[in-house]
Short mmCIF file of C-alpha atoms and ligand atoms in Angstrom, two decimals:
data_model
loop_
_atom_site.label_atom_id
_atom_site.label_comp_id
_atom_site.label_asym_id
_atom_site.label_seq_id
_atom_site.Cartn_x
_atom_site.Cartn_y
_atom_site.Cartn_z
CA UNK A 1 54.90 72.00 -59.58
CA UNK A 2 51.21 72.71 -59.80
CA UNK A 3 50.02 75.81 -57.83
CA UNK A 4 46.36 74.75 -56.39
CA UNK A 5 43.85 77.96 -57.19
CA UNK A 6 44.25 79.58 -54.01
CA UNK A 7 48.21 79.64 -54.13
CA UNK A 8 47.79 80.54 -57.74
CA UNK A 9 45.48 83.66 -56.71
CA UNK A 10 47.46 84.33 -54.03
CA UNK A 11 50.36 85.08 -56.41
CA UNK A 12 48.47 86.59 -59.22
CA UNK A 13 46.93 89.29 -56.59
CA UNK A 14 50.37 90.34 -55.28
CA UNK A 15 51.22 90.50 -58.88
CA UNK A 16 48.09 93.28 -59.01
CA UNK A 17 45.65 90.93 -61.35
CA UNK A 18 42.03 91.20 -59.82
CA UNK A 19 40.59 88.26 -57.98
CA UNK A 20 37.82 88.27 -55.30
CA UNK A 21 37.87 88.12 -52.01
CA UNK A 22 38.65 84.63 -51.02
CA UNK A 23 39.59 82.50 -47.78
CA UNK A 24 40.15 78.64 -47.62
CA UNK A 25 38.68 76.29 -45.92
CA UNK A 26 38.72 73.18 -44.69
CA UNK A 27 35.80 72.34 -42.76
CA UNK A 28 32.09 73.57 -42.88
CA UNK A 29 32.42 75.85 -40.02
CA UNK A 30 35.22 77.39 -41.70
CA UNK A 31 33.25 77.60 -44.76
CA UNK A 32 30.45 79.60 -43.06
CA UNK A 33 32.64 81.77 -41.08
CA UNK A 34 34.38 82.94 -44.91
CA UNK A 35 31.32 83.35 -45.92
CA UNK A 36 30.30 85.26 -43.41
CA UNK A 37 33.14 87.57 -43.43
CA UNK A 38 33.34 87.83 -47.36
CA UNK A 39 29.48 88.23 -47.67
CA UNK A 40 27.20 86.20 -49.79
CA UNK A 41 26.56 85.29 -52.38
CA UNK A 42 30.19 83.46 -52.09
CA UNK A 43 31.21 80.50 -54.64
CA UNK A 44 32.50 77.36 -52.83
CA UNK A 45 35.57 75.39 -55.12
CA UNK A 46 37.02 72.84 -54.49
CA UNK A 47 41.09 72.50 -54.34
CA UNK A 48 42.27 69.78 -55.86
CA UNK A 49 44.20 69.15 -59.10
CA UNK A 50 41.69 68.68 -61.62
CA UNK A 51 40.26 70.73 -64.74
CA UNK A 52 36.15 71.26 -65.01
CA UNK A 53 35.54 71.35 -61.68
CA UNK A 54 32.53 73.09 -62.29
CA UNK A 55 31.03 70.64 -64.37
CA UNK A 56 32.04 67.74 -62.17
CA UNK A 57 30.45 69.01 -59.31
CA UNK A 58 33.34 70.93 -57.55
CA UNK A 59 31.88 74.44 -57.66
CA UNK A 60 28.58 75.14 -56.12
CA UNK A 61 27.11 78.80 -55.43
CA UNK A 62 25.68 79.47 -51.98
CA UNK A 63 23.16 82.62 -51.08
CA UNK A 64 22.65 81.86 -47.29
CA UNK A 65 23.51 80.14 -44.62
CA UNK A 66 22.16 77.08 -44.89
CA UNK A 67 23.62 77.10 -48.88
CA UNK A 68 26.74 77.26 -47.89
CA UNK A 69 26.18 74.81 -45.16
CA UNK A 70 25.13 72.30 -48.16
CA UNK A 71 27.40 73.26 -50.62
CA UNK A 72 30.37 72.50 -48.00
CA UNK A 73 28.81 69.26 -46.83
CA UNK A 74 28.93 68.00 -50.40
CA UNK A 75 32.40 69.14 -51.83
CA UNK A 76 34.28 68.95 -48.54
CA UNK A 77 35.32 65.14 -48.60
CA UNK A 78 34.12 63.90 -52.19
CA UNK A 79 35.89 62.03 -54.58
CA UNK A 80 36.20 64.37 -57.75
CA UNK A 81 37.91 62.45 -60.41
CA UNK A 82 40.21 60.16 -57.82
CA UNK A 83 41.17 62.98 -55.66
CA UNK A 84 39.77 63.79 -52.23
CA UNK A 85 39.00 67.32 -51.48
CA UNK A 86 39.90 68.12 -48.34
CA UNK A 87 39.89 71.85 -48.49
CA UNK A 88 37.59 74.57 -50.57
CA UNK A 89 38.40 78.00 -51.52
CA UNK A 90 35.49 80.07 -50.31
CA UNK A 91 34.88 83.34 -52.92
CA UNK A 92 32.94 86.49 -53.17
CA UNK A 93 30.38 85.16 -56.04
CA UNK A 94 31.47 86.89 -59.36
CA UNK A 95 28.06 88.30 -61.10
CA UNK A 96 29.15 87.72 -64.65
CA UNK A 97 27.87 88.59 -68.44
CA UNK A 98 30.85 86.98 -69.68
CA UNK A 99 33.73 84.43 -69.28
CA UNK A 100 37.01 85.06 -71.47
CA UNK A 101 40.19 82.86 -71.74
CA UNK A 102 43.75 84.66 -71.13
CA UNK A 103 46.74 82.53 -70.88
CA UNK A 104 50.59 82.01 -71.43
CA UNK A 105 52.32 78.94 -72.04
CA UNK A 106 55.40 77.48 -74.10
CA UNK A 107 55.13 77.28 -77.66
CA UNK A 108 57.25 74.16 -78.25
CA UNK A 109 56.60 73.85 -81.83
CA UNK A 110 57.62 77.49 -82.45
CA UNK A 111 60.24 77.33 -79.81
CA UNK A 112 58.87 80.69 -78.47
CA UNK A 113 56.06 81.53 -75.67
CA UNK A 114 52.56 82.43 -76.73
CA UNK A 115 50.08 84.45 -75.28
CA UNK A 116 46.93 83.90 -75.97
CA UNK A 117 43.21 85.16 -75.72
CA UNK A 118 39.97 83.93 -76.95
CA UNK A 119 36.72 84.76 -76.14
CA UNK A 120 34.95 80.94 -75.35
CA UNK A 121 36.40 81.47 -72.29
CA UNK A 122 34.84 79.67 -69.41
CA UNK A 123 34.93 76.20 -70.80
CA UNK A 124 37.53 73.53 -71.79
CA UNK A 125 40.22 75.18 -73.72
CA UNK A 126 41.45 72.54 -74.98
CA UNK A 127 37.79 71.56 -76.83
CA UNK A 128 38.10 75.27 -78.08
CA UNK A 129 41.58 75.04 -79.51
CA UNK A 130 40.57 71.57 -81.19
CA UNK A 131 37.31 71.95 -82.95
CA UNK A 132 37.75 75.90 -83.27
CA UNK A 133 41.38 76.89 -83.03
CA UNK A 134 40.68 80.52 -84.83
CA UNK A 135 38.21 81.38 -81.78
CA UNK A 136 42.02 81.77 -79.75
CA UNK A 137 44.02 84.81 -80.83
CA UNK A 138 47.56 83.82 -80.37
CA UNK A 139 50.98 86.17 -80.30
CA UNK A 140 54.39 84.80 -79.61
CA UNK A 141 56.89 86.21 -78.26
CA UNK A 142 60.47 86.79 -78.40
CA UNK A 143 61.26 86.52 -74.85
CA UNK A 144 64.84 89.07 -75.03
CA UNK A 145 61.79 91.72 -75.40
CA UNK A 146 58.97 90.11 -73.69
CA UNK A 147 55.41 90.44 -74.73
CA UNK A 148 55.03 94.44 -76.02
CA UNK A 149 52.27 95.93 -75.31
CA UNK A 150 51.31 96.58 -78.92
CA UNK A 151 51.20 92.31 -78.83
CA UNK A 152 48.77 92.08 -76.51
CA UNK A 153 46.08 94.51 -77.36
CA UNK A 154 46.29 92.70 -80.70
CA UNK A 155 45.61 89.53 -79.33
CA UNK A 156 42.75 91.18 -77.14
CA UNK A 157 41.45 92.67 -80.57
CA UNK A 158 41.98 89.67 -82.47
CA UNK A 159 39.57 87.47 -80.16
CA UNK A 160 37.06 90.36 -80.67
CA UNK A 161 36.57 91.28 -76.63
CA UNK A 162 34.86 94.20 -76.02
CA UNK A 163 36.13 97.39 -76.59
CA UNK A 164 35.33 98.90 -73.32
CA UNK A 165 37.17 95.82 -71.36
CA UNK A 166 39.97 95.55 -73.93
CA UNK A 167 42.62 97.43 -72.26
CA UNK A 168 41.94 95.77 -69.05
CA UNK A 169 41.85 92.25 -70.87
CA UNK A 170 45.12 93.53 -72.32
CA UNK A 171 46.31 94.21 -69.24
CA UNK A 172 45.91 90.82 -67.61
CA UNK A 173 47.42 89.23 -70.68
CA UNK A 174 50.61 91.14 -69.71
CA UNK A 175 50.79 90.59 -66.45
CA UNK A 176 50.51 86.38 -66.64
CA UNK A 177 53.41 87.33 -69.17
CA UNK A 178 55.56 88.80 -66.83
CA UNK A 179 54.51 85.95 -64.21
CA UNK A 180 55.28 83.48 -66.47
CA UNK A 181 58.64 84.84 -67.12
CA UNK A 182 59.44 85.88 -63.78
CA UNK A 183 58.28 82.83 -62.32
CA UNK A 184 59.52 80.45 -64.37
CA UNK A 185 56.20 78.99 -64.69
CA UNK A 186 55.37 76.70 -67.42
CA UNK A 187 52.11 78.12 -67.72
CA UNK A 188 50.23 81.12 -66.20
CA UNK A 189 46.67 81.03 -67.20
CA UNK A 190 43.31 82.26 -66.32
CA UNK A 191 40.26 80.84 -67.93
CA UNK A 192 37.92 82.33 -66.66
CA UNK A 193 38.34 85.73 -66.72
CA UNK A 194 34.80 87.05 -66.14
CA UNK A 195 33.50 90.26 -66.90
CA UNK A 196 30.85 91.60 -64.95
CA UNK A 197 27.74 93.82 -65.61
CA UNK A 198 29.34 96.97 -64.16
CA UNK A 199 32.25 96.04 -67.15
CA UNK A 200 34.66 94.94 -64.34
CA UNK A 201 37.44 92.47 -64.93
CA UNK A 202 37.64 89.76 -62.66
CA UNK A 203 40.16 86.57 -62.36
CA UNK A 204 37.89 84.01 -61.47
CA UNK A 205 40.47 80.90 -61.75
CA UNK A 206 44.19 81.15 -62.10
CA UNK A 207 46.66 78.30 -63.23
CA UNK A 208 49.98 78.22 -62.61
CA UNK A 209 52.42 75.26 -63.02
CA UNK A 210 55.75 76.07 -62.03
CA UNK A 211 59.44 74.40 -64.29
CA UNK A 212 60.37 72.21 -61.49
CA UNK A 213 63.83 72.85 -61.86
CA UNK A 214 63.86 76.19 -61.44
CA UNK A 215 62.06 75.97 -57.77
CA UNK A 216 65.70 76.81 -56.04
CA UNK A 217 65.01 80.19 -57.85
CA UNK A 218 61.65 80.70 -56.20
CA UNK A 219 61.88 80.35 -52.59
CA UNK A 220 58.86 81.72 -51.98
CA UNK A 221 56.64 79.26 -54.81
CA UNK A 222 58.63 76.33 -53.62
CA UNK A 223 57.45 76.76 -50.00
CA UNK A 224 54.21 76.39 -51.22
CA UNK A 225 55.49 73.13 -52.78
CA UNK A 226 54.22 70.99 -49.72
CA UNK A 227 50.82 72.54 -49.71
CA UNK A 228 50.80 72.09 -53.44
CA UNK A 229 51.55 68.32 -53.13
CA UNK A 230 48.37 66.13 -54.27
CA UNK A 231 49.15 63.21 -51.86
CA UNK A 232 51.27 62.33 -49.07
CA UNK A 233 53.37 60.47 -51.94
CA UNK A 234 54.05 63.39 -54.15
CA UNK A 235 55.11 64.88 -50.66
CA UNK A 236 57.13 62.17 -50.13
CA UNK A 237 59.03 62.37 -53.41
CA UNK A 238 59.57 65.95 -53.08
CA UNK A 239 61.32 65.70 -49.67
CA UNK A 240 63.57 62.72 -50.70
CA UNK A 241 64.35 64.33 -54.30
CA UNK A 242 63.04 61.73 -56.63
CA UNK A 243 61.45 62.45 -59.82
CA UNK A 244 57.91 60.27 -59.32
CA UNK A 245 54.31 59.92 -60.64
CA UNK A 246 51.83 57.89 -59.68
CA UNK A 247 49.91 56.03 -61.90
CA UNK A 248 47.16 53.33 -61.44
CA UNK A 249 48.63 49.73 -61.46
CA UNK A 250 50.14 47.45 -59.07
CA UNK A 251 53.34 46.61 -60.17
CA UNK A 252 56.01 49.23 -58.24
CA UNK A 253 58.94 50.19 -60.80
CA UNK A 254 62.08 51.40 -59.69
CA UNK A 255 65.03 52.53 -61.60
CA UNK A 256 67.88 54.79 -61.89
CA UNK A 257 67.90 56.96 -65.64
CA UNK A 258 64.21 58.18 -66.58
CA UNK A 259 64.35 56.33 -70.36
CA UNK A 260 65.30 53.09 -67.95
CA UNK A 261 62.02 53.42 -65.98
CA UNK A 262 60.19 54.43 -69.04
CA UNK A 263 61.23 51.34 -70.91
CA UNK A 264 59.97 49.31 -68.08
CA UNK A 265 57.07 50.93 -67.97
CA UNK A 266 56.22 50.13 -71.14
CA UNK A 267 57.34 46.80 -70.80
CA UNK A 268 55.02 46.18 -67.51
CA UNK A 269 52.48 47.16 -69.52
CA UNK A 270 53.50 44.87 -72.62
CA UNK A 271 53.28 41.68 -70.69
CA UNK A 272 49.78 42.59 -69.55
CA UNK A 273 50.56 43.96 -65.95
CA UNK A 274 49.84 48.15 -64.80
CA UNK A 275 52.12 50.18 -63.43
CA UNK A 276 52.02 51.60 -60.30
CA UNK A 277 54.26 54.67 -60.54
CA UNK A 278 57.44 56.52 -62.89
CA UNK A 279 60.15 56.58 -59.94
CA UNK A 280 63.43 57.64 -61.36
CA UNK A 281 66.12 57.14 -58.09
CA UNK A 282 69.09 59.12 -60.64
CA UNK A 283 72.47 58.24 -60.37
CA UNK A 284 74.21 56.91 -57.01
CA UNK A 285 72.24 54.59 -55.28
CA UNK A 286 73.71 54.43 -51.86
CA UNK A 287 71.89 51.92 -49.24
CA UNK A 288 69.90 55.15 -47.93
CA UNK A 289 68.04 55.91 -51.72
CA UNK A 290 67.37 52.87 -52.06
CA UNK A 291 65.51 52.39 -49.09
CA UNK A 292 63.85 55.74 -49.22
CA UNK A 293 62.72 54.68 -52.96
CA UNK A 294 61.21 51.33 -51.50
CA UNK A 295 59.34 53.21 -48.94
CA UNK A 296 57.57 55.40 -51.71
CA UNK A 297 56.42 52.35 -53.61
CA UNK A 298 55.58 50.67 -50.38
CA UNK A 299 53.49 53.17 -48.76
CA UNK A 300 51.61 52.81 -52.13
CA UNK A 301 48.59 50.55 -51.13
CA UNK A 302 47.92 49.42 -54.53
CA UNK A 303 51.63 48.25 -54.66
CA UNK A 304 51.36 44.41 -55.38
CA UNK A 305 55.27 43.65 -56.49
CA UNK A 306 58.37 45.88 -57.77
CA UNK A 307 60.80 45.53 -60.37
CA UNK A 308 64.25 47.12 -59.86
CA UNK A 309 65.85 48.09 -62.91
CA UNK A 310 68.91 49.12 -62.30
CA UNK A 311 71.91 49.71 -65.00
CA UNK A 312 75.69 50.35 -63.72
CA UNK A 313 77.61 53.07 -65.41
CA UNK A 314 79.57 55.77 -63.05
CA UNK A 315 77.61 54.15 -60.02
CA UNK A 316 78.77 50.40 -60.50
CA UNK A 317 76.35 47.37 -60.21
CA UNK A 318 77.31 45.63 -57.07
CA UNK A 319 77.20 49.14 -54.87
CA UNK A 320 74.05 49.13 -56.33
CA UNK A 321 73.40 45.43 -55.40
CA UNK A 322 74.56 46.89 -51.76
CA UNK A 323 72.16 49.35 -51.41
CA UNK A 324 69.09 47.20 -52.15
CA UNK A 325 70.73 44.83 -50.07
CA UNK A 326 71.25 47.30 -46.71
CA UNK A 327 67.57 48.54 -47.71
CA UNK A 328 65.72 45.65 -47.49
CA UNK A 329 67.51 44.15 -44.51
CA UNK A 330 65.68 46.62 -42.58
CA UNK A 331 62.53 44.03 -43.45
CA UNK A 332 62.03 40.83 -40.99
CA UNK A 333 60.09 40.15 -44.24
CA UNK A 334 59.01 41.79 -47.29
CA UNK A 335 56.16 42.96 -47.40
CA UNK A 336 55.78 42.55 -51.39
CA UNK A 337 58.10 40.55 -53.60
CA UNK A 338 60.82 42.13 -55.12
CA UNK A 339 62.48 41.98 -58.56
CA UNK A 340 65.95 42.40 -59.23
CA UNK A 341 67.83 42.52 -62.77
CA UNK A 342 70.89 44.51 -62.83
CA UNK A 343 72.85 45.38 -65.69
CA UNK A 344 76.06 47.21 -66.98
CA UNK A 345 79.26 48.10 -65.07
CA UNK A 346 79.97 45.35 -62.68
CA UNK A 347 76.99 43.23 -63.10
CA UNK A 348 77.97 40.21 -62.15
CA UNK A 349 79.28 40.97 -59.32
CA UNK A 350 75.87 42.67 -58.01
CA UNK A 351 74.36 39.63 -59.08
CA UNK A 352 76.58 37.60 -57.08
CA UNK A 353 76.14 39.56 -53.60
CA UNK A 354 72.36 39.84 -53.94
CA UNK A 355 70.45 38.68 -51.25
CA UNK A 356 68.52 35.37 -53.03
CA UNK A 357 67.19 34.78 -50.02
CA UNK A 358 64.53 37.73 -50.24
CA UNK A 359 64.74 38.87 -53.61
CA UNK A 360 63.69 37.36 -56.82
CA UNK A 361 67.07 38.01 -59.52
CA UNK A 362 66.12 37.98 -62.92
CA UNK A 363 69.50 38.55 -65.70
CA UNK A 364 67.32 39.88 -68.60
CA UNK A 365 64.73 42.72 -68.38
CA UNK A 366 61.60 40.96 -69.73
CA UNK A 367 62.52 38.16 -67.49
CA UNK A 368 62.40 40.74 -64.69
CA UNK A 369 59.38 42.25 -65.92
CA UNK A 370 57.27 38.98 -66.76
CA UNK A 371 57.92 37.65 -62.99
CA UNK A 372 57.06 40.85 -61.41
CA UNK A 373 53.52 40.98 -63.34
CA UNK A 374 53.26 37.72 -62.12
CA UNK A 375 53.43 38.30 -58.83
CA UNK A 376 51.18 41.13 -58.90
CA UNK A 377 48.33 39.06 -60.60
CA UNK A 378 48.47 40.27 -63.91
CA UNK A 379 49.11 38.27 -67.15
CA UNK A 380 52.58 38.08 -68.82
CA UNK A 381 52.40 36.68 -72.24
P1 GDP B 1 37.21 74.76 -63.47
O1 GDP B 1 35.94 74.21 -64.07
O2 GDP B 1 37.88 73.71 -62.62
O3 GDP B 1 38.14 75.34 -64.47
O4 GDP B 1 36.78 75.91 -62.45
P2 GDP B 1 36.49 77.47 -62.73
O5 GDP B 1 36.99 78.24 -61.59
O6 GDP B 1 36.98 77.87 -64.08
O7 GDP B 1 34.91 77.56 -62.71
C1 GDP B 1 34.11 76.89 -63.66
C2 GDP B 1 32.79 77.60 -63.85
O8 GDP B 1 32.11 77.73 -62.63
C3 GDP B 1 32.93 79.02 -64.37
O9 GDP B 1 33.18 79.10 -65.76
C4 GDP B 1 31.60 79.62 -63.96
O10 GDP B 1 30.63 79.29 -64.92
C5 GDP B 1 31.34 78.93 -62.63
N1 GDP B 1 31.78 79.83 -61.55
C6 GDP B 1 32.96 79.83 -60.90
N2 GDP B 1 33.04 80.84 -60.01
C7 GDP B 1 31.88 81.51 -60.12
C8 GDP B 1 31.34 82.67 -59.50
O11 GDP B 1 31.95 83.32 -58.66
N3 GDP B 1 30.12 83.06 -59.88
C9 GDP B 1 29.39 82.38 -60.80
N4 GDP B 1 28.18 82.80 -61.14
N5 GDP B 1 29.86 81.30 -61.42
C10 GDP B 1 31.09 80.86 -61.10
MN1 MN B 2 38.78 77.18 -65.06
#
């Protein structure tokens, strides 16, 4: 789970980092009333999932009144790489002489976490780490001892930050440690961390991405889940349980083992169609997950078929075959064309009891695959 800014500074506060004053907002009243009460100038960002914000047009600085007015009108409702913003966090205005990068995240190479620091903070790390990888000071970390303190003051010296901010740098770096442990997170990460003409320290973005499942650890983070949720669809996914991500296409894929839908994925995409979306329904696929799985791909509008995938090991093919029969009954008709192959434990007999009437039943996978790029318009070679 990805916290949006505000949850993430929410967090990072209570965990005594320093971020400015901040309120969200969803509408340009609201933005002028935060503004009001935080005091301009007040920096207007928007809250959606998406790196370089700034750059994209997500982030706009407002001195007055009618700024602010402006600033909301333009970010409040725009598209910003495919998302829609629909709310803005409204922020005391950071006066800054420079912008630093402080981060944790999982070393998977070295099997260990790293801290990190570098002083191109401010702009895309992941640039910095490519074309200049020495301008980020890295220290892993055995994680029986955490991050010592002696670790990150060397990192903070290592990226050559200022003396007189050092221990403060070092300071943050050690607390997005202990977040990251505590937490669970994936990453913790603040880029920028600006410091300001009077040589304060200031959090001026905060990342936080959460190991999904370790959310029954984290009450607290995974209430925040639903607010976190992109679209009504991630929502969706995370109320019935199902591991799904959207993607672009039009053909709906549906299957139960993640290297199943990822081999049909592939395959979609080898016979010339797009997928729509990774849905993974697990094991068990009783009438009811079933039709909670076609209602995800469903309520997708750019849904133009589906391919079921399904293979029978401990749950056996035709309860399977039941399921998507029950589930689709609830249809006078369909409103997409369906694809069925079904494989494994007790095949045949799923085939058998399939309802021909309403689906299409394919016995191989490409078979499956080709006919459901079909239907969605696509080529199939
Ligand atoms: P991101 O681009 O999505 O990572 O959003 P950030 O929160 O990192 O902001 C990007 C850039 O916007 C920063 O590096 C700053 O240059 C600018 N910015 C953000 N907040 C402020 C602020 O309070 N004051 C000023 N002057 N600039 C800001
Ligand atoms: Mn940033």
């Amino acid at each position: 789970m990805r916290l949006h800014e505000y949850q993430a500074k929410e967090v990072f506060a209570e965990a005594g980092l320093p971020t400015p004053d901040a309120e969200l907002a969803e509408s340009t009243d609201e933005v002028l009333a935060a503004a009001e009460s935080i005091g301009y100038p007040v920096a207007v960002k928007a809250q959606v999932h998406v790196g370089g914000r700034g750059k994209a047009g997500g982030i706009e600085l407002a001195e007055s009144d009618d700024e602010a007015r402006e600033a909301a009108d333009s970010i409040l409702g725009m598209d910003l790489k495919g998302y829609t913003v629909d709310r803005v966090l409204v922020e005391a205005a950071v006066d800054f002489v420079d912008e630093l990068y402080v981060g944790v995240t999982m070393d998977r190479g070295e099997g260990k976490p790293v801290a990190m620091v570098s002083s191109e903070g401010g702009v895309n790390i992941e640039e910095v780490a490519e074309e200049s990888p020495e301008a980020i000071a890295r220290e892993h970390v055995d994680p029986a001892f955490g991050l010592h303190p002696y670790q990150a003051r060397r990192a903070v010296y290592d990226a050559g930050v200022e003396d007189d901010v050092a221990s403060d740098v070092a300071g943050v770096l050690s607390t997005l440690y202990d977040l990251w442990e505590d937490s669970d997170a994936e990453d913790t990460e603040v880029n920028p961390v600006m410091v300001t003409s009077d040589r304060e320290v200031i959090c001026a973005d905060a990342v936080m991405n959460i190991d999904d499942d370790a959310l029954f650890r984290h009450p607290d983070l995974a209430e925040m889940e639903e607010a976190a949720a992109e679209d009504d669809l991630e929502a969706k996914a995370n109320e019935y349980g199902f591991d799904y991500v959207r993607l672009e296409g039009n053909v709906g894929i549906i299957g139960n083992g993640a290297g199943l839908v990822m081999t049909t994925l592939d395959l979609v995409d080898y016979y010339g169609g797009a997928p729509a979306n990774f849905l993974d329904i697990g094991g068990g696929a009783k009438a009811e997950r079933v039709a909670n799985a076609l209602d995800m791909v469903f309520s997708d509008e750019n849904v133009d078929s589906v391919v079921f995938n399904i293979f029978g090991g401990i749950t056996r093919g035709d309860e399977v075959a039941q399921g998507i029969n029950d589930a689709i009954a609830q249809f006078d008709e369909l409103p997409k064309p369906i694809v069925v192959r079904l494989a494994g434990t007790n095949a045949e007999e799923g085939m058998e009891i399939l309802n021909t009437d309403a689906l299409d039943v394919e016995e191989t996978l490409e078979g499956a695959v080709q006919k459901a790029v079909e239907h969605a318009g696509g080529e199939s070679r």
